[in-house]
Tab-separated table of C-alpha atoms and ligand atoms in Angstrom:
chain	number	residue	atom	x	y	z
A	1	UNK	CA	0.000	0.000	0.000
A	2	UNK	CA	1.101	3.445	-0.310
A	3	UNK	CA	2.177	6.165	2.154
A	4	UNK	CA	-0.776	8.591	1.298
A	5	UNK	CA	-2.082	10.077	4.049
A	6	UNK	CA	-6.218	10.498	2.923
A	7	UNK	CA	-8.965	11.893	5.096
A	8	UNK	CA	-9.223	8.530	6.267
A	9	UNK	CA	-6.004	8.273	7.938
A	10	UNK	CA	-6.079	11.680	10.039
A	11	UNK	CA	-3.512	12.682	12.419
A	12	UNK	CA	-4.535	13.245	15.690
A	13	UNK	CA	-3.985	16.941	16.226
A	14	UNK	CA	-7.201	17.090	14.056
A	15	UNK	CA	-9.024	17.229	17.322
A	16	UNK	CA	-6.748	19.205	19.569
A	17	UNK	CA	-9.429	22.051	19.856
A	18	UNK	CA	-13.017	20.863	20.376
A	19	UNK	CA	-14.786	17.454	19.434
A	20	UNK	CA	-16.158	15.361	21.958
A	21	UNK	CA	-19.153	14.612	20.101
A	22	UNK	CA	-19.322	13.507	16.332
A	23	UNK	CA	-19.302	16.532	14.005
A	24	UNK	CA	-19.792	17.474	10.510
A	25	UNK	CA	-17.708	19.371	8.296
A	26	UNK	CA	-18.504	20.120	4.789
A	27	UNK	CA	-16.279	21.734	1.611
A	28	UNK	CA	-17.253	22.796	-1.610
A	29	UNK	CA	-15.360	22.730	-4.708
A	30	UNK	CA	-16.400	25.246	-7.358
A	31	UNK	CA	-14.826	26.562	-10.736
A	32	UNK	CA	-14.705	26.381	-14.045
A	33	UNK	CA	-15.619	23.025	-15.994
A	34	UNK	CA	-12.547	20.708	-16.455
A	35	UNK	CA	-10.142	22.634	-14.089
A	36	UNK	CA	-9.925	18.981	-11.992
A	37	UNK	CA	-12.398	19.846	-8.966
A	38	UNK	CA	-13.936	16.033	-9.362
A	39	UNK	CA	-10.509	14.992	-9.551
A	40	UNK	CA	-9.423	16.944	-6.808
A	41	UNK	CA	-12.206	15.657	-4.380
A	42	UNK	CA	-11.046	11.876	-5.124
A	43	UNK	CA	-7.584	13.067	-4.211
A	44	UNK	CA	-8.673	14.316	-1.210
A	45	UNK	CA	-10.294	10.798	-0.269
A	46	UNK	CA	-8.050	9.104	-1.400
A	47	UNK	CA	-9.991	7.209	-3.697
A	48	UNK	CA	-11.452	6.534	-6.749
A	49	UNK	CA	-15.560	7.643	-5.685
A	50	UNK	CA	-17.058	7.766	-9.115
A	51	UNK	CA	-18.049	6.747	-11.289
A	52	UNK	CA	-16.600	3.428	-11.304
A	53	UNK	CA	-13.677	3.109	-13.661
A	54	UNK	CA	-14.591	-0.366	-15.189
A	55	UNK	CA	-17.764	1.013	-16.290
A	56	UNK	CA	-16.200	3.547	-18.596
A	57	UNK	CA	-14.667	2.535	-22.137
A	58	UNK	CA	-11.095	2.582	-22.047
A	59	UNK	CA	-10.523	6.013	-23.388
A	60	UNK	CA	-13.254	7.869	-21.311
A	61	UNK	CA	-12.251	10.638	-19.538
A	62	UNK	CA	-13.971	11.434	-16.431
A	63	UNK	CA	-17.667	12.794	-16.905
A	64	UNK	CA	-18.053	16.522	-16.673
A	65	UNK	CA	-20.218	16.723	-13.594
A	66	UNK	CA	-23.602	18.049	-14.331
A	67	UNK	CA	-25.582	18.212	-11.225
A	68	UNK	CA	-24.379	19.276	-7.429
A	69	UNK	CA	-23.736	16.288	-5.306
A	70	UNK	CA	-22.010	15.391	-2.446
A	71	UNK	CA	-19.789	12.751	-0.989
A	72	UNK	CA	-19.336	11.848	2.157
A	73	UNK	CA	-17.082	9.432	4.732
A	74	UNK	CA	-17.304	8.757	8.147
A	75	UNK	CA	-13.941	9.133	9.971
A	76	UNK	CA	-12.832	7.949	12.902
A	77	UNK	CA	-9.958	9.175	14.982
A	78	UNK	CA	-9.263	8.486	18.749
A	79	UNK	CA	-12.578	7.815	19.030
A	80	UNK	CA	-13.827	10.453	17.969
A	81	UNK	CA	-16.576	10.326	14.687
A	82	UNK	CA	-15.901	12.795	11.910
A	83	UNK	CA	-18.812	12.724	9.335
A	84	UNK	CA	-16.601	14.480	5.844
A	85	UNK	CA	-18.678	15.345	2.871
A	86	UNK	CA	-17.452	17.442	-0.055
A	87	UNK	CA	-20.013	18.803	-2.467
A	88	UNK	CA	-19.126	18.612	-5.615
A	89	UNK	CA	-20.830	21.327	-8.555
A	90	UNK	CA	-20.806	22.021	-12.076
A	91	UNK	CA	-18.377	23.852	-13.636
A	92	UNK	CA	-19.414	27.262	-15.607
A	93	UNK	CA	-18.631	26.790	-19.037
A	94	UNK	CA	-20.641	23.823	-19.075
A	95	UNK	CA	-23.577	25.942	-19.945
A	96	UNK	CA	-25.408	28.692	-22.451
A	97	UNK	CA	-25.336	31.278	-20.405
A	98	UNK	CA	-23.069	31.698	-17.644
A	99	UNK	CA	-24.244	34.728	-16.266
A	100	UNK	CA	-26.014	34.029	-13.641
A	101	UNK	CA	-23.624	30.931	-12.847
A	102	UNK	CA	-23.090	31.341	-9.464
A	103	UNK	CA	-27.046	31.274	-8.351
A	104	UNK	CA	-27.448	27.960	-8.126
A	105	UNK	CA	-24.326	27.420	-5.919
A	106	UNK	CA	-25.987	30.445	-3.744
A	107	UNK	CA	-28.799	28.509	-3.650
A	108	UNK	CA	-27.142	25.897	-2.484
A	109	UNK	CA	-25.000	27.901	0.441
A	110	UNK	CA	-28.181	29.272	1.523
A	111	UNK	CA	-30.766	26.163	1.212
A	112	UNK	CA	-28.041	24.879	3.738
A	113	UNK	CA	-28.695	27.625	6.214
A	114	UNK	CA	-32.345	27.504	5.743
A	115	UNK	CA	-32.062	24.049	6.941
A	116	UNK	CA	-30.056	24.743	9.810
A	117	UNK	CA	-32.497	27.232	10.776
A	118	UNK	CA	-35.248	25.376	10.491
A	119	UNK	CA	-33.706	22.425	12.929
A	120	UNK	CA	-32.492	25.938	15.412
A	121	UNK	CA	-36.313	26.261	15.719
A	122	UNK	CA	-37.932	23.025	16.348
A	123	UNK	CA	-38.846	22.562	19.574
A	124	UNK	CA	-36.325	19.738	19.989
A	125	UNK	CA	-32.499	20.883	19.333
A	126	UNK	CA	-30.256	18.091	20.383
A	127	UNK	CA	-29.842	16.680	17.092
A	128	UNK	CA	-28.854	19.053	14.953
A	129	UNK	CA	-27.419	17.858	11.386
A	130	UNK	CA	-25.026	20.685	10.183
A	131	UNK	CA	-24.510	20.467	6.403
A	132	UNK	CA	-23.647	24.098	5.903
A	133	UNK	CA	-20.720	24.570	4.200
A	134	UNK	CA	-17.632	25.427	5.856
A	135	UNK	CA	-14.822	25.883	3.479
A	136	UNK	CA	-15.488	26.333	-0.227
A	137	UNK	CA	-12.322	26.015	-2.311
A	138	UNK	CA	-12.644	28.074	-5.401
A	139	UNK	CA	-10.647	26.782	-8.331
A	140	UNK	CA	-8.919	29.423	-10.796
A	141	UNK	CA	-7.393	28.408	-14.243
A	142	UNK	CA	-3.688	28.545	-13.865
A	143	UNK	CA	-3.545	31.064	-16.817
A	144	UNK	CA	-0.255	33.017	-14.970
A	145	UNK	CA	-1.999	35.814	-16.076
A	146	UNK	CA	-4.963	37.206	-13.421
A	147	UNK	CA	-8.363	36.444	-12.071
A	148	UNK	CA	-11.000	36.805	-14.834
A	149	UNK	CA	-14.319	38.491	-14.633
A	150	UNK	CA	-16.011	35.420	-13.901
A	151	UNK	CA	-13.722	34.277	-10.868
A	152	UNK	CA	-14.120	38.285	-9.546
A	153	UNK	CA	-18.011	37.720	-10.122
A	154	UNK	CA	-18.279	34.421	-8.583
A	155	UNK	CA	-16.396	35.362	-5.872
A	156	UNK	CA	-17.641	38.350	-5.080
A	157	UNK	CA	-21.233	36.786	-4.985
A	158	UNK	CA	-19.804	33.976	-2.368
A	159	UNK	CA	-17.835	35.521	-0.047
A	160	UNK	CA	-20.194	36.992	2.242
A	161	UNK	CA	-21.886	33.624	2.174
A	162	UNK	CA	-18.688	30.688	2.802
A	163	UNK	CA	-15.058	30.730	3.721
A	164	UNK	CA	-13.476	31.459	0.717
A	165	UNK	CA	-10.456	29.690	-0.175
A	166	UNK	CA	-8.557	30.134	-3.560
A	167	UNK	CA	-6.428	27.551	-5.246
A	168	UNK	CA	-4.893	27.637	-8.592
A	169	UNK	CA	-5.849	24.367	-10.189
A	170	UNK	CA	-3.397	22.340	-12.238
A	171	UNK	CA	-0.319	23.692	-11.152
A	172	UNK	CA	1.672	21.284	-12.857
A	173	UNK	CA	1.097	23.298	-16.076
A	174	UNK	CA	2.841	26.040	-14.812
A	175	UNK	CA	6.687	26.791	-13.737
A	176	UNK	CA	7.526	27.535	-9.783
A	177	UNK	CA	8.633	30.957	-10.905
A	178	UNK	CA	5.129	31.289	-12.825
A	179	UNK	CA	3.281	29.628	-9.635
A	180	UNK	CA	5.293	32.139	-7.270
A	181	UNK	CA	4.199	35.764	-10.000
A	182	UNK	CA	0.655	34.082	-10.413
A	183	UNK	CA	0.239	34.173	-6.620
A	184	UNK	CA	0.801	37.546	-5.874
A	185	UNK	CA	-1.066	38.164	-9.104
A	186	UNK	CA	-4.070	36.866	-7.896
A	187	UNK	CA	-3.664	38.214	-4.092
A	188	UNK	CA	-3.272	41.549	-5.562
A	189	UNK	CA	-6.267	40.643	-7.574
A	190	UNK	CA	-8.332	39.424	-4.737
A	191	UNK	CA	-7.739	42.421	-2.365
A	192	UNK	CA	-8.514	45.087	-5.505
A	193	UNK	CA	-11.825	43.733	-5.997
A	194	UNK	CA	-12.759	43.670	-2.014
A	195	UNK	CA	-13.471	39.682	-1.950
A	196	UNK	CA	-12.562	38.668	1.328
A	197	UNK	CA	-10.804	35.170	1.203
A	198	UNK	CA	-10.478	33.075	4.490
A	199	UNK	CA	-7.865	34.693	7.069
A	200	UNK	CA	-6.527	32.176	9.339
A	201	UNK	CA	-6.181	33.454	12.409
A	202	UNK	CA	-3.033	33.072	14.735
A	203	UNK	CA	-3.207	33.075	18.411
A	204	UNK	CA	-0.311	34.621	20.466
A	205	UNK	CA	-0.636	31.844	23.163
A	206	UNK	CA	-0.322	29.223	20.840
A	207	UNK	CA	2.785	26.961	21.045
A	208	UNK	CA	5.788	28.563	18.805
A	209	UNK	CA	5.230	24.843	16.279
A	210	UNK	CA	1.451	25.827	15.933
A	211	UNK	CA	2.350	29.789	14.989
A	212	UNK	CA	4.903	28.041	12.307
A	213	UNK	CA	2.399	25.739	10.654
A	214	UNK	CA	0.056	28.044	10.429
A	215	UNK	CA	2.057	30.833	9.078
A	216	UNK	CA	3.310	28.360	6.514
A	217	UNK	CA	-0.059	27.477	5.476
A	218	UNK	CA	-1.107	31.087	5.594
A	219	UNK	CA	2.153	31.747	3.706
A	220	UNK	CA	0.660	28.660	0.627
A	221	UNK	CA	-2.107	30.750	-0.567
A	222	UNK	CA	-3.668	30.826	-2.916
A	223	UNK	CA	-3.127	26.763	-2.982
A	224	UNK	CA	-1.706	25.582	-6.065
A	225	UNK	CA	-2.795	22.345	-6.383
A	226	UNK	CA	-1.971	18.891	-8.465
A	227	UNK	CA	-4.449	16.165	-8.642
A	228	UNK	CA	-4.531	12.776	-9.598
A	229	UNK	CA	-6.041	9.265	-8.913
A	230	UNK	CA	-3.652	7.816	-10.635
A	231	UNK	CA	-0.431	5.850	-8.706
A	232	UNK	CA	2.323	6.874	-11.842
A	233	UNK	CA	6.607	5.673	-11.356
A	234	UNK	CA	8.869	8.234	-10.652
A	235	UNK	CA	12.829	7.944	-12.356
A	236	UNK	CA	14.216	6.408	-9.237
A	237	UNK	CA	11.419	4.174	-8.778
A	238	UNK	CA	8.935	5.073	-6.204
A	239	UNK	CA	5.209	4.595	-6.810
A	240	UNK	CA	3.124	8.164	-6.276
A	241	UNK	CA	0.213	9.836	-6.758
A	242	UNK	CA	1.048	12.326	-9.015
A	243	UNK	CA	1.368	13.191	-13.373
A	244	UNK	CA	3.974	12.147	-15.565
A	245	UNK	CA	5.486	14.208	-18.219
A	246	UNK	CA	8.522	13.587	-20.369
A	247	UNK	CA	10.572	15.339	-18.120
A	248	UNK	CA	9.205	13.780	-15.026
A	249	UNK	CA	6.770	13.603	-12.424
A	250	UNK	CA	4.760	15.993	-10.146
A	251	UNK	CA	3.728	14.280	-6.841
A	252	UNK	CA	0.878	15.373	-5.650
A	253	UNK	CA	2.080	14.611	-1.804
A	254	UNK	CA	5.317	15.956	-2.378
A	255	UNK	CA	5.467	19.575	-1.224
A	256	UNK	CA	8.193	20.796	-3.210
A	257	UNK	CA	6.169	20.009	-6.256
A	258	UNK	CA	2.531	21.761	-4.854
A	259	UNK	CA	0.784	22.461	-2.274
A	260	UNK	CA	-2.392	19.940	-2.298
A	261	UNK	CA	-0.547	18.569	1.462
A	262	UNK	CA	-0.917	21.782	3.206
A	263	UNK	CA	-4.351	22.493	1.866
A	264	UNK	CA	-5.431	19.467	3.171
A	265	UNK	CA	-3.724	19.849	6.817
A	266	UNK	CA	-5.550	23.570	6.538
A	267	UNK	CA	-8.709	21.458	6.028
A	268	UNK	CA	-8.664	18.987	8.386
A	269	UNK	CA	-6.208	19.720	10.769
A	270	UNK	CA	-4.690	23.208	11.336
A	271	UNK	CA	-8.393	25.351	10.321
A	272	UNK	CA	-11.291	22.984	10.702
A	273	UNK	CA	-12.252	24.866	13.596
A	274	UNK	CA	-11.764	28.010	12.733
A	275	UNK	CA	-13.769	27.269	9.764
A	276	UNK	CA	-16.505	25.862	11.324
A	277	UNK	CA	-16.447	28.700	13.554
A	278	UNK	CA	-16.540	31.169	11.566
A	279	UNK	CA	-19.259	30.234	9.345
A	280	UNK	CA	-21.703	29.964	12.602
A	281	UNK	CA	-20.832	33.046	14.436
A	282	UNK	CA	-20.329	35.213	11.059
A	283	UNK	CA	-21.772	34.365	7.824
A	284	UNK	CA	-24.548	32.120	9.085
A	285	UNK	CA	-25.324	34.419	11.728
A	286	UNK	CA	-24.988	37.575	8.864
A	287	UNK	CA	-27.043	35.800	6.742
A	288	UNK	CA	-29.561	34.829	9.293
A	289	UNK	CA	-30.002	38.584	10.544
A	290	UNK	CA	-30.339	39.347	6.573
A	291	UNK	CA	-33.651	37.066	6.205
A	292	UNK	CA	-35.064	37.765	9.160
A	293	UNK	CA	-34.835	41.798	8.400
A	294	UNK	CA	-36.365	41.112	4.749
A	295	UNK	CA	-38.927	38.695	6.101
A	296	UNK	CA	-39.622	42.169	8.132
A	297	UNK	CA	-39.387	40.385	11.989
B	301	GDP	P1	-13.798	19.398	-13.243
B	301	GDP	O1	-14.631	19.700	-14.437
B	301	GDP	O2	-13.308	20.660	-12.613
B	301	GDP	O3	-14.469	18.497	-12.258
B	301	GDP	O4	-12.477	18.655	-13.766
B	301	GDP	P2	-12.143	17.084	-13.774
B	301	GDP	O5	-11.746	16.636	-12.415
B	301	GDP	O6	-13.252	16.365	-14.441
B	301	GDP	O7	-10.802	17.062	-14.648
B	301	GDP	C1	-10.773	17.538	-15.969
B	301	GDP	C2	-9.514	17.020	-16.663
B	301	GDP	O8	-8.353	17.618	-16.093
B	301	GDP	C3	-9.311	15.518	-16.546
B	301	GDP	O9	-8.792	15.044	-17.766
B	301	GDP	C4	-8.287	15.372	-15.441
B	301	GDP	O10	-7.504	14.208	-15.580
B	301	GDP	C5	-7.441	16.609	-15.640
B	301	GDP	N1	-6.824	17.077	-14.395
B	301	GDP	C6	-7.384	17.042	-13.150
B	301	GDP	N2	-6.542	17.562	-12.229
B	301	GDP	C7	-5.420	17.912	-12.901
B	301	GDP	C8	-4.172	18.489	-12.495
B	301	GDP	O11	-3.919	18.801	-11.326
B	301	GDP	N3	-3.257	18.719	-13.475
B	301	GDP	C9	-3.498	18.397	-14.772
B	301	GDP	N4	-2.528	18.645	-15.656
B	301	GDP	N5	-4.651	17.866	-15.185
B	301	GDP	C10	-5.604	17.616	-14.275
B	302	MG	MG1	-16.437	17.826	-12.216
């Protein structure tokens, strides 16, 4: 077997902070069509979720995804239950009009607080199911150029709604020098146009190995990212996850080749609180004062 380290094999500082009970968390991917956010998600699991391989002819490529769905795994670490589910959605490009391509994932974001909202008022509270979503990873085309109109529109229409992360997807296609310029490109980007992108917080009591991780992580975006299901041979023989090219391999768990390791440890280790936090006591909470003024209570 290999040395991956998937969802399913969390390290234990995952629950330094809170958890006694089980817990949901729940990320989003969202992007452009074909910019790997299925791909991505399997990477993430570890796993090859769908569709099944042997079902598709020899040459298929994966199936654009057309609908939203979600997939989820139950986790267990040190006894403690971690329901994961990632939500999957369709990429823009994949129809007519893209205008108006963000609503549905609104929709979504919001039908998700409307639900929690719902369970906050019944009469009975002790079993709440929280499927809101707490990180949403926004994929941006790894032109090395700058955010288009549609990643400024998109974002700007999510992130008063969900934790905003950016990643640059595919960044196998670009150089580390072009990675590095695209970065600040797209920071510079991101702060003209007033979208507010997750801040991970540092705490000054916090041990001087916590401040370091985090500031590294903090340091990583926007996340470039390689994904792959595939196990591919590297020159001096190992077996990785990763994408061969004629001059080599990217490994996707190797973090001198991308960052898809720390986005993961920001996931489920270093930010799932935070995240979780934040998207109760701010945006849910924003969002919930919002409908309740226009419902005119
Ligand atoms: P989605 O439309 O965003 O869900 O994209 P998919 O996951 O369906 O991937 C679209 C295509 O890009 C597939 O052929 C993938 O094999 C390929 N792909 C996915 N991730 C990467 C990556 O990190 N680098 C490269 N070069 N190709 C990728
Ligand atoms: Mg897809």
């Amino acid at each position: 077997l290999m040395g991956f380290v998937g969802f399913a094999n969390l390290p234990n500082q995952v629950h330094r902070k809170s958890v006694r009970k089980g817990f949901q968390f729940t990320a989003m991917v969202v992007g452009e069509s074909g910019l790997g956010k299925s791909t991505l998600i399997n990477t993430l699991f570890n796993t090859t979720l769908y569709p099944p391989k042997e079902t598709l002819p020899p040459s298929a490529e994966r199936p654009s995804t057309v609908a939203i769905e979600s997939i989820s795994a139950d986790i267990e670490e040190s006894g403690v239950r971690l329901r994961l589910t990632v939500v999957d959605t369709p990429g823009f490009g994949d129809f007519v009009n893209n205008d108006e391509c963000w609503r549905p994932i609104v929709e979504n974001i919001e039908a998700r607080f409307d639900s929690y909202l719902e369970q906050e008022n019944r009469v009975n509270r002790q079993k709440i199911m929280d499927n809101r979503i707490h990180a949403c990873l926004y994929f941006i085309q790894p032109t090395g150029h700058a955010l288009k109109p549609i990643d400024v529109e998109v974002m700007r229409q999510l992130h008063t709604r969900v934790n905003l992360i950016p990643i640059i997807a595919k960044a196998d296609t670009l150089t580390d020098e072009e990675v590095a310029e695209f970065k600040a490109r797209i920071l510079a980007d991101i702060a003209h146009h007033n979208i507010h992108i997750f801040q991970a917080p540092t705490y000054e009591n916090e041990d001087d190995e916590a401040i370091a991780e985090a500031e590294e992580i903090a340091s990583k975006i926007p996340f470039a990212v390689v994904g792959s299901d595939k196990e591919v041979t590297t020159p001096d023989g190992r077996k990785v996850r990763g994408r061969a090219y004629p001059w080599g391999v990217v490994e996707v768990d190797n973090e001198d080749h991308c960052d898809f390791v720390k986005l993961r440890q920001m996931l489920v280790r270093t930010y799932m609180e935070e995240l979780r936090e934040y998207t109760n006591t701010v945006l849910y909470e924003n969002w919930r004062t919002e409908k309740l003024l226009s419902m005119g209570v």
